[in-house]
Coordinates of C-alpha atoms and ligand atoms in Angstrom, one line a residue:
X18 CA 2.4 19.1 -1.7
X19 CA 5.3 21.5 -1.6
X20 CA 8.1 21.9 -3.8
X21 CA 10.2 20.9 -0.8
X22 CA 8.7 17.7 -0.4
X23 CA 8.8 16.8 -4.3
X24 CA 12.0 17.5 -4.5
X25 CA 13.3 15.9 -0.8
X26 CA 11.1 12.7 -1.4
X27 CA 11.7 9.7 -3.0
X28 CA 8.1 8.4 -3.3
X29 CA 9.3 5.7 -5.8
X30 CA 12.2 3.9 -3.1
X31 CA 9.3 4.9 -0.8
X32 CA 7.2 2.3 -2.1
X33 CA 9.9 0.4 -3.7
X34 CA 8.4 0.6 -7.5
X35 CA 10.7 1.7 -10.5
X36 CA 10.1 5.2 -11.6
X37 CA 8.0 4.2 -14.5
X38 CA 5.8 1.5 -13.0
X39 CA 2.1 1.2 -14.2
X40 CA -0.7 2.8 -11.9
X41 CA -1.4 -1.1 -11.0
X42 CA 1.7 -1.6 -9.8
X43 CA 1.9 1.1 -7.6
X44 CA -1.7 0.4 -6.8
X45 CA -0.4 -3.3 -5.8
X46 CA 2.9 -2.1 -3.6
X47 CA 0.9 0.4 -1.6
X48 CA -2.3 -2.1 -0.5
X49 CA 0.9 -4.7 0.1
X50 CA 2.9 -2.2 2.4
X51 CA -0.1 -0.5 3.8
X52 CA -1.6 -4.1 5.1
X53 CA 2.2 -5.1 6.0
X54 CA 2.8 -1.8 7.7
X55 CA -1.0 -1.0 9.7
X56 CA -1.0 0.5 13.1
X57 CA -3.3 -1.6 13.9
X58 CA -1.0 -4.7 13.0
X59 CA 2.1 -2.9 14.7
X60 CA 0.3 -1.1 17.8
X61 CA 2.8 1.0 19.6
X62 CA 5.6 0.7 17.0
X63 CA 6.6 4.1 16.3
X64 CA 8.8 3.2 13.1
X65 CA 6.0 1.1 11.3
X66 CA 3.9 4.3 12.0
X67 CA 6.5 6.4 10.2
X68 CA 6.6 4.4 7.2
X69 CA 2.8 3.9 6.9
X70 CA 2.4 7.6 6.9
X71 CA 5.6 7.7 4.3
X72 CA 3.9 5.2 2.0
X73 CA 0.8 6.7 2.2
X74 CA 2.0 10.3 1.6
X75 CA 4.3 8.2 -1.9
X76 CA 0.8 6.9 -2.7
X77 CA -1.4 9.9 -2.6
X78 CA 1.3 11.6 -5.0
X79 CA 1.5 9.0 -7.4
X80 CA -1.9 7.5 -7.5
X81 CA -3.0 10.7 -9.1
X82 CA -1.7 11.5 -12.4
X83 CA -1.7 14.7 -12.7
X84 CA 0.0 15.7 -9.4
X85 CA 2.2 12.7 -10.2
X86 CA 3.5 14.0 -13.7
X87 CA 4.5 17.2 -11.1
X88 CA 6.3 15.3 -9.0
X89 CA 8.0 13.7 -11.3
X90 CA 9.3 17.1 -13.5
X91 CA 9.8 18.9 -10.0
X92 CA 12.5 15.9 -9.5
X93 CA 13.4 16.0 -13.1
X94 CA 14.0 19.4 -12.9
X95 CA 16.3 19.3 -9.8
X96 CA 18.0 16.4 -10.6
X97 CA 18.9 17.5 -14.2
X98 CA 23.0 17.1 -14.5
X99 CA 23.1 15.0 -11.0
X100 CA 25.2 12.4 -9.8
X101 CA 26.1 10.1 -12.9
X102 CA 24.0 6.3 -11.8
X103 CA 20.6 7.7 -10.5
X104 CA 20.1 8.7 -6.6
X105 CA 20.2 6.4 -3.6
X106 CA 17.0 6.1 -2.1
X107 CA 16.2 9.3 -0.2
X108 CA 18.3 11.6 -1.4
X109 CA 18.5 13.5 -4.6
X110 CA 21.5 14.3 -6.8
X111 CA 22.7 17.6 -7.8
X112 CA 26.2 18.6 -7.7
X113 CA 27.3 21.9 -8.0
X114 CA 27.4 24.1 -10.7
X115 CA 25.4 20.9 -12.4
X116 CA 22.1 23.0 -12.9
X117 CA 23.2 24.1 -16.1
X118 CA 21.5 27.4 -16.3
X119 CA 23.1 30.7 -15.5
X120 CA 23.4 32.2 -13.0
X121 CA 23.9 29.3 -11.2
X122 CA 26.9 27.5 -11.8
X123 CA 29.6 27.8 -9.7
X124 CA 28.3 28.6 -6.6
X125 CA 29.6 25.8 -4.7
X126 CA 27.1 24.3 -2.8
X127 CA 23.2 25.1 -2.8
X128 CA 21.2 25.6 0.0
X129 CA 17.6 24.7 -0.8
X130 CA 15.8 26.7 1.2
X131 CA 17.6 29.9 -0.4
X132 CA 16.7 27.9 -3.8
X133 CA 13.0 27.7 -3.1
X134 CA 13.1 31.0 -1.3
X135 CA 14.0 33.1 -4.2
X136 CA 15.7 36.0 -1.9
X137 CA 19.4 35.2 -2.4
X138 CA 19.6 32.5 -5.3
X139 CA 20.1 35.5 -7.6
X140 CA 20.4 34.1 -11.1
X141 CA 16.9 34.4 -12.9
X142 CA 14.1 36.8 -12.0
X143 CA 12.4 35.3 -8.7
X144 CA 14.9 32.6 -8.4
X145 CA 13.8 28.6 -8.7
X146 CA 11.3 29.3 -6.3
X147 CA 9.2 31.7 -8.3
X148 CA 9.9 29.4 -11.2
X149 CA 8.3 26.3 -9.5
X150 CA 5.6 28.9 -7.7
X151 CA 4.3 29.6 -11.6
X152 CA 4.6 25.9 -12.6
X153 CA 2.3 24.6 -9.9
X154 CA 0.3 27.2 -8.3
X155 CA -3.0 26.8 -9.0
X156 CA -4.6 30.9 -10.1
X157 CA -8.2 31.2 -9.1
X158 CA -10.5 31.6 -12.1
X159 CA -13.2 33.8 -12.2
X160 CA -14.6 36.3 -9.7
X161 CA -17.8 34.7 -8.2
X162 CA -18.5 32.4 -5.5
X163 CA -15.8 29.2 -6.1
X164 CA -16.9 25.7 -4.5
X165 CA -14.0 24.2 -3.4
X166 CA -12.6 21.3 -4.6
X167 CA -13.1 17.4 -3.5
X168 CA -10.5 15.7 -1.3
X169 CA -9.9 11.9 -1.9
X170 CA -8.9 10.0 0.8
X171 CA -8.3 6.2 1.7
X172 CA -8.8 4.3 4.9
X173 CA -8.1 0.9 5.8
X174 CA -10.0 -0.9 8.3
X175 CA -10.5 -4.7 9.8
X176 CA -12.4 -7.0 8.5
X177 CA -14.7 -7.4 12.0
X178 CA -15.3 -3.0 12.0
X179 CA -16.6 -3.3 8.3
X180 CA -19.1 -5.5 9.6
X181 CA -19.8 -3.4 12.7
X182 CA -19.5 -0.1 11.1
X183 CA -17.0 2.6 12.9
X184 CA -15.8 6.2 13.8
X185 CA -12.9 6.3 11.7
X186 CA -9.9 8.4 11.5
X187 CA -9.1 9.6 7.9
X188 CA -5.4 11.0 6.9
X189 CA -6.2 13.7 4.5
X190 CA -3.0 14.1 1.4
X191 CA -1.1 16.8 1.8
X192 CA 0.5 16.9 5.1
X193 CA 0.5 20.2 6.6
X194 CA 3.6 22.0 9.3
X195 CA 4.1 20.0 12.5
X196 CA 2.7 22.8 15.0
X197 CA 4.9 21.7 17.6
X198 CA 8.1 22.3 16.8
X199 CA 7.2 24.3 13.2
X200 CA 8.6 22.5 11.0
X201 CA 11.8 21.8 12.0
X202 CA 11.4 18.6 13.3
X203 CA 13.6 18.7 16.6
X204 CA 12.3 18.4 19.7
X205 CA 11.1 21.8 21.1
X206 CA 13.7 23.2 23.0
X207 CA 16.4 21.8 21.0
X208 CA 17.8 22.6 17.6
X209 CA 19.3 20.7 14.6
X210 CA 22.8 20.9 14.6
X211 CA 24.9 21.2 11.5
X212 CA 26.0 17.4 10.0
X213 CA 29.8 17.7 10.8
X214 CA 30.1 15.2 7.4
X215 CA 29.1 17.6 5.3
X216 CA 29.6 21.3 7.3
X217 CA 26.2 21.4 6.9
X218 CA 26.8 21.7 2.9
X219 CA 24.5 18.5 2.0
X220 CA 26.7 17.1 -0.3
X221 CA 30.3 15.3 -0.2
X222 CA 32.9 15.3 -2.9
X223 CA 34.8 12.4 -3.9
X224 CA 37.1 12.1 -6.8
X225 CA 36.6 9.2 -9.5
X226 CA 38.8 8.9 -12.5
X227 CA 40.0 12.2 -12.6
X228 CA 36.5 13.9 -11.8
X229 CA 35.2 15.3 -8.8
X230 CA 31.5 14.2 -8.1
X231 CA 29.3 15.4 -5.6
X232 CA 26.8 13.3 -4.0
X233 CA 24.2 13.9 -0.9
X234 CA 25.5 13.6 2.4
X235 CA 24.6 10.4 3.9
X236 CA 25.0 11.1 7.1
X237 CA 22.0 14.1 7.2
X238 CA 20.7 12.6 3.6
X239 CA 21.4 15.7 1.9
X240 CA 19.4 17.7 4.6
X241 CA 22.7 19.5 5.9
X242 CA 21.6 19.2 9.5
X243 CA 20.8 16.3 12.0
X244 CA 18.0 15.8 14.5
X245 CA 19.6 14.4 17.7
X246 CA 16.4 14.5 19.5
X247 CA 13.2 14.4 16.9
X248 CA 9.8 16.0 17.9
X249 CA 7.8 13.3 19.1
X250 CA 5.1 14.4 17.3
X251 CA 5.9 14.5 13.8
X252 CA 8.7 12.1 14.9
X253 CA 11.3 14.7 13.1
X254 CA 9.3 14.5 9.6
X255 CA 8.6 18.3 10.6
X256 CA 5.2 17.5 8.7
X257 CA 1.9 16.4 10.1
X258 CA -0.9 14.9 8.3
X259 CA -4.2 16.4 8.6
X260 CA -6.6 14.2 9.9
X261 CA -11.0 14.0 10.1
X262 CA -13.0 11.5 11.9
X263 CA -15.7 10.3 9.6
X264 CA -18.2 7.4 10.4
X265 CA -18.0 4.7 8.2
X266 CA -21.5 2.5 7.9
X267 CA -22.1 -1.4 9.0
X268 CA -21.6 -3.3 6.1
X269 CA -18.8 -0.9 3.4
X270 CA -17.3 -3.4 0.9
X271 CA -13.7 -3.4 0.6
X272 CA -12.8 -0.9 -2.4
X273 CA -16.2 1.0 -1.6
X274 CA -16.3 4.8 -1.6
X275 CA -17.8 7.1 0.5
X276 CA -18.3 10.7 0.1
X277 CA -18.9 13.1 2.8
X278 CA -20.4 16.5 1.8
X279 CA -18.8 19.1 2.4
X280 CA -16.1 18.1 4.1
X281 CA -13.8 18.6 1.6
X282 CA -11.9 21.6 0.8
X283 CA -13.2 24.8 1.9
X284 CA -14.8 27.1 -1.0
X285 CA -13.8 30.3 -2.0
X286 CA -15.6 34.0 -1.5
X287 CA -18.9 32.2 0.0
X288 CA -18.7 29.0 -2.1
X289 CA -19.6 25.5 -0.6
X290 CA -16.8 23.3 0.4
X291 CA -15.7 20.2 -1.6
X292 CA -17.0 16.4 -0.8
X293 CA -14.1 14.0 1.1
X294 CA -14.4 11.2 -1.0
X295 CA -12.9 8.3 1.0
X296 CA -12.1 4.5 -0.3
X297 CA -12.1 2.4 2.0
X298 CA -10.0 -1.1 2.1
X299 CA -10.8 -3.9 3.8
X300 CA -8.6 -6.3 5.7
X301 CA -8.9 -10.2 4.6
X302 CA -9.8 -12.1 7.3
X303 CA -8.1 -15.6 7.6
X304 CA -11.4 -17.6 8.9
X305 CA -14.5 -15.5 7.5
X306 CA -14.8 -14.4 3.6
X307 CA -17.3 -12.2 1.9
X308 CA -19.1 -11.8 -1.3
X309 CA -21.4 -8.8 -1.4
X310 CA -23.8 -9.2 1.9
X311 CA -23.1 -13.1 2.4
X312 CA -20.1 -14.0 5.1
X313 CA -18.3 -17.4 3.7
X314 CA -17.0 -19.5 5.8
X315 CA -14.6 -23.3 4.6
X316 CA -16.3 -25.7 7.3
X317 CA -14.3 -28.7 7.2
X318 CA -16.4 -32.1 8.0
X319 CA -14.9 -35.8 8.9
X320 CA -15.7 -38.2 6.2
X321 CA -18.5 -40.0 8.2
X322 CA -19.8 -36.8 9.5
X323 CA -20.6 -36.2 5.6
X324 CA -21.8 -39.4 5.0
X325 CA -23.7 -40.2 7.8
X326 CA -24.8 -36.5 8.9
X327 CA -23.5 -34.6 11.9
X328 CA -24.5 -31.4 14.3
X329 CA -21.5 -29.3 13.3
X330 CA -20.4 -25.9 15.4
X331 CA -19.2 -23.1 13.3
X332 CA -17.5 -19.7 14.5
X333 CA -18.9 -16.6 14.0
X334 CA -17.7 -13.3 13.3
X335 CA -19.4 -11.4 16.2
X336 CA -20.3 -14.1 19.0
X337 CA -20.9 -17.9 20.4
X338 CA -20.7 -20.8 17.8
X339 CA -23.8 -21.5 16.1
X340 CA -24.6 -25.3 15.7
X341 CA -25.2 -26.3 12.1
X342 CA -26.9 -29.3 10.8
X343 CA -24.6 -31.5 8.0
X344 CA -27.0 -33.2 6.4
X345 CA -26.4 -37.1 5.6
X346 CA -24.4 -37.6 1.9
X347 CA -23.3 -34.1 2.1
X348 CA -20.7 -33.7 -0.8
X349 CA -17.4 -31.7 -0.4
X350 CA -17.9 -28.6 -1.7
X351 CA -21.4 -28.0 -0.6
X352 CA -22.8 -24.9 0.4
X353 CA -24.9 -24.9 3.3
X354 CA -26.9 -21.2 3.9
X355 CA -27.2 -19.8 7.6
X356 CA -29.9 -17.1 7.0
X357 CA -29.9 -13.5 8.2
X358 CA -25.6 -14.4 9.9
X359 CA -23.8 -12.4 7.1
X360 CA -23.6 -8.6 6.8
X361 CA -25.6 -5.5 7.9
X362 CA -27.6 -4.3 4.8
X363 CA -27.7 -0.4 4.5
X364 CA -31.6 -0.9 4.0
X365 CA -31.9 -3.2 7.3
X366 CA -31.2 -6.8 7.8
X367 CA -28.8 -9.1 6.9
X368 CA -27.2 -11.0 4.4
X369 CA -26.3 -14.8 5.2
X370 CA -23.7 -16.7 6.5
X371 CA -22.0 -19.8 3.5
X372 CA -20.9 -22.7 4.7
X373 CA -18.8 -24.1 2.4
X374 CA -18.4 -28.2 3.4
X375 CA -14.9 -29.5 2.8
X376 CA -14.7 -33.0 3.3
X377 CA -10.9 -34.2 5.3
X378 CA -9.2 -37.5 4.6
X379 CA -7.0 -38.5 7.6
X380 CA -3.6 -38.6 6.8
X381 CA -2.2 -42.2 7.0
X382 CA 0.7 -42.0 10.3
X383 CA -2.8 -40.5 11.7
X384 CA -5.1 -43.9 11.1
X385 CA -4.8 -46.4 14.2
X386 CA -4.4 -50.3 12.7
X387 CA -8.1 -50.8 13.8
X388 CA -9.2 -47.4 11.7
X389 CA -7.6 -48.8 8.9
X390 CA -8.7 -52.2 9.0
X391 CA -12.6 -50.3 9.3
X392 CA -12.2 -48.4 6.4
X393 CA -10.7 -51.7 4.0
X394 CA -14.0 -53.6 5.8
X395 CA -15.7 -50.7 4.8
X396 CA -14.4 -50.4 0.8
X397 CA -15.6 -54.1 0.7
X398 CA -19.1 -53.5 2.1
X399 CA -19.7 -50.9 0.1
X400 CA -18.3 -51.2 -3.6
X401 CA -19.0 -48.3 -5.5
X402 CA -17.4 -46.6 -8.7
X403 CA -17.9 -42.4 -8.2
X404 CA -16.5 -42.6 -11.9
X405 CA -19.0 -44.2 -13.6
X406 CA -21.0 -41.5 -14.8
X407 CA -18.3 -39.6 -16.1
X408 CA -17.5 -42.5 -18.0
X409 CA -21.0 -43.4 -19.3
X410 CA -20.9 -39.5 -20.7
X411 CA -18.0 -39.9 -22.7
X412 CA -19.1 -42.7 -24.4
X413 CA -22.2 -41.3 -25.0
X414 CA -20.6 -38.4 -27.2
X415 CA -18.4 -41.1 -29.4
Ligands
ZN16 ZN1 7.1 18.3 14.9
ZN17 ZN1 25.8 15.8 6.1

């Protein structure tokens, strides 16, 4: 993560959470959006895409606590003396001469780039830049042979593929440059011209009670510049994730995590590389269920299929209906067990497929005069009080 994109991105509006939500909550609004906001749920929809990678990049960032509590004084810092009433989503507040340090008061307006930069932001030795550089670079230790460090990663696949196993693509954190157009976002061959707004300044004045504020531009969101035509390949983010194809088994359980040797970061001075640890989620499926190896399935059955027995087709996940035999005074709420039609075992074979019988009751505007007059013939012929038991235990604990 660079100090650009800490300070530029609002991972909290990102995934719509307050700044001090609890890890479960972001947890919760990123496996909502993420399922909401799937390429595979919105194939060919370029702005879905966009935000999946934005919520993801919000959630790799504040999922992990320690580069979380960065983000969040890299803001902190930035943001110090900003716009009185916090910072519409996307933006960040600073208003000139609001720093409060020396050196850089007064300047006008701030160019962030010069700010990160260091050359040019004069004030303190090595400007901001150098500042932030010794906050959250990361010195090698020792002189030997370094392993590098794991990568954690998530993936979400359907329902069907974790069944089937896959080749998966896997976005790494950390997005890196857009090689096309380097960064800057524009399509190659054009350029980003300066916001007319702001004069390319970032920020607008307006006067309120006697003060003048500055707030970010809304027009280029602070940015100072605006991309007319965006590079269709970072689609004007001028950042790109960084992507590996890992298989992913039959049979991985949603939440499961898989860890691929050395394919995480590269080592240092001859060390190994780092493991990609990836967690995978798992799409719900509306018809099929799972617990552990077994597939579930809710089959419901007609009254007098339950009661009198019936050949029942069920779906499956992966082919043709199988026929399955209801056996005669099947109970709602039965489970019936379809051996060796659930999910791939990494040791070979299968789990089974649970049919869970749910008896229907047909609705009344649904029951012909003759149906009903069946059923009353049939409440007479066959008297019976389901409750009786129940009762008979009560009394027997008076
Ligand atoms: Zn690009
Ligand atoms: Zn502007």
């Amino acid at each position: 993560m660079s100090v650009r994109d800490m300070v530029e991105k609002d991972y909290y509006a990102a995934l719509g959470v307050p700044k001090d939500a609890s890890a479960t909550d972001i947890k919760k609004a990123y496996r909502r959006l993420a399922l909401e906001l799937h390429p595979d749920k919105n194939p060919g929809d370029p702005r879905a895409e966009a935000r999946f990678k934005e919520v993801s990049e919000a959630y790799d960032v504040l999922s992990d606590q320690s580069r979380r509590r960065e983000y969040d004084e890299a803001r902190a810092l930035f943001t110090a003396g900003g716009v009185p009433g916090g910072h519409p989503p996307g933006g960040y507040g600073y208003q000139p001469g609001g720093f409060g340090s020396p050196g850089y008061g007064g300047a006008g307006a701030y160019n962030l780039d010069d700010l990160l930069g260091g050359a040019g932001a004069g004030g303190g030795p090595g400007g901001i830049g150098g500042l932030f550089d010794n906050l959250f670079q990361r010195s090698p230790t020792g002189r030997g042979p370094r392993r590098g460090t794991d990568i954690a990663a998530e993936v979400t696949i359907p329902f069907e593929k974790a069944l089937s196993g896959l080749e998966a693509t896997v976005r790494l954190p950390g997005a890196a440059t857009c090689v096309t157009c380097m960064g800057r976002g524009a399509r190659v061959g054009t350029t980003p011209r300066t916001c007319t707004t702001c004069r390319g300044l970032g920020v607008v004045s307006r006067s309120q009670g006697g003060f003048a504020l500055s707030e970010p531009c809304r027009d280029c969101l602070g940015k100072g510049s605006v991309i007319d035509s965006p590079c269709p390949d970072c689609l004007g983010t001028g950042r790109r994730e960084r992507e590996q194809r890992i298989r992913i088994p039959p049979g991985v359980a949603d939440s499961q995590r898989l860890r691929v040797r050395g394919r995480g970061s590269p080592g240092e001075r001859g060390g190994q590389a780092g493991d990609l640890e990836v967690t995978v989620h798992v799409l719900t499926h509306p018809v099929f269920g799972r617990e552990g190896h077994n597939l579930t399935i809710t089959l419901p059955v007609t009254f007098t299929e339950a009661a009198l027995g019936a050949s029942v087709k069920v779906p499956t996940i992966d082919g043709a209906p199988l026929t399955v035999k209801v056996p005669s005074g099947t109970s709602s709420g039965r489970r019936l067990r379809v051996r060796g039609r659930g999910v791939p075992r990494g040791g070979g074979g299968h789990g089974d497929l649970i049919v869970t019988i749910e008896v229907t009751v047909p609705r009344p505007a649904d029951l012909s005069p003759k149906a009903r007059t069946a059923l009353q013939d049939f409440a007479n012929a066959h008297p019976e009080d389901p409750r009786m038991s129940l009762m008979a235990q009560m009394e027997g604990r008076s």
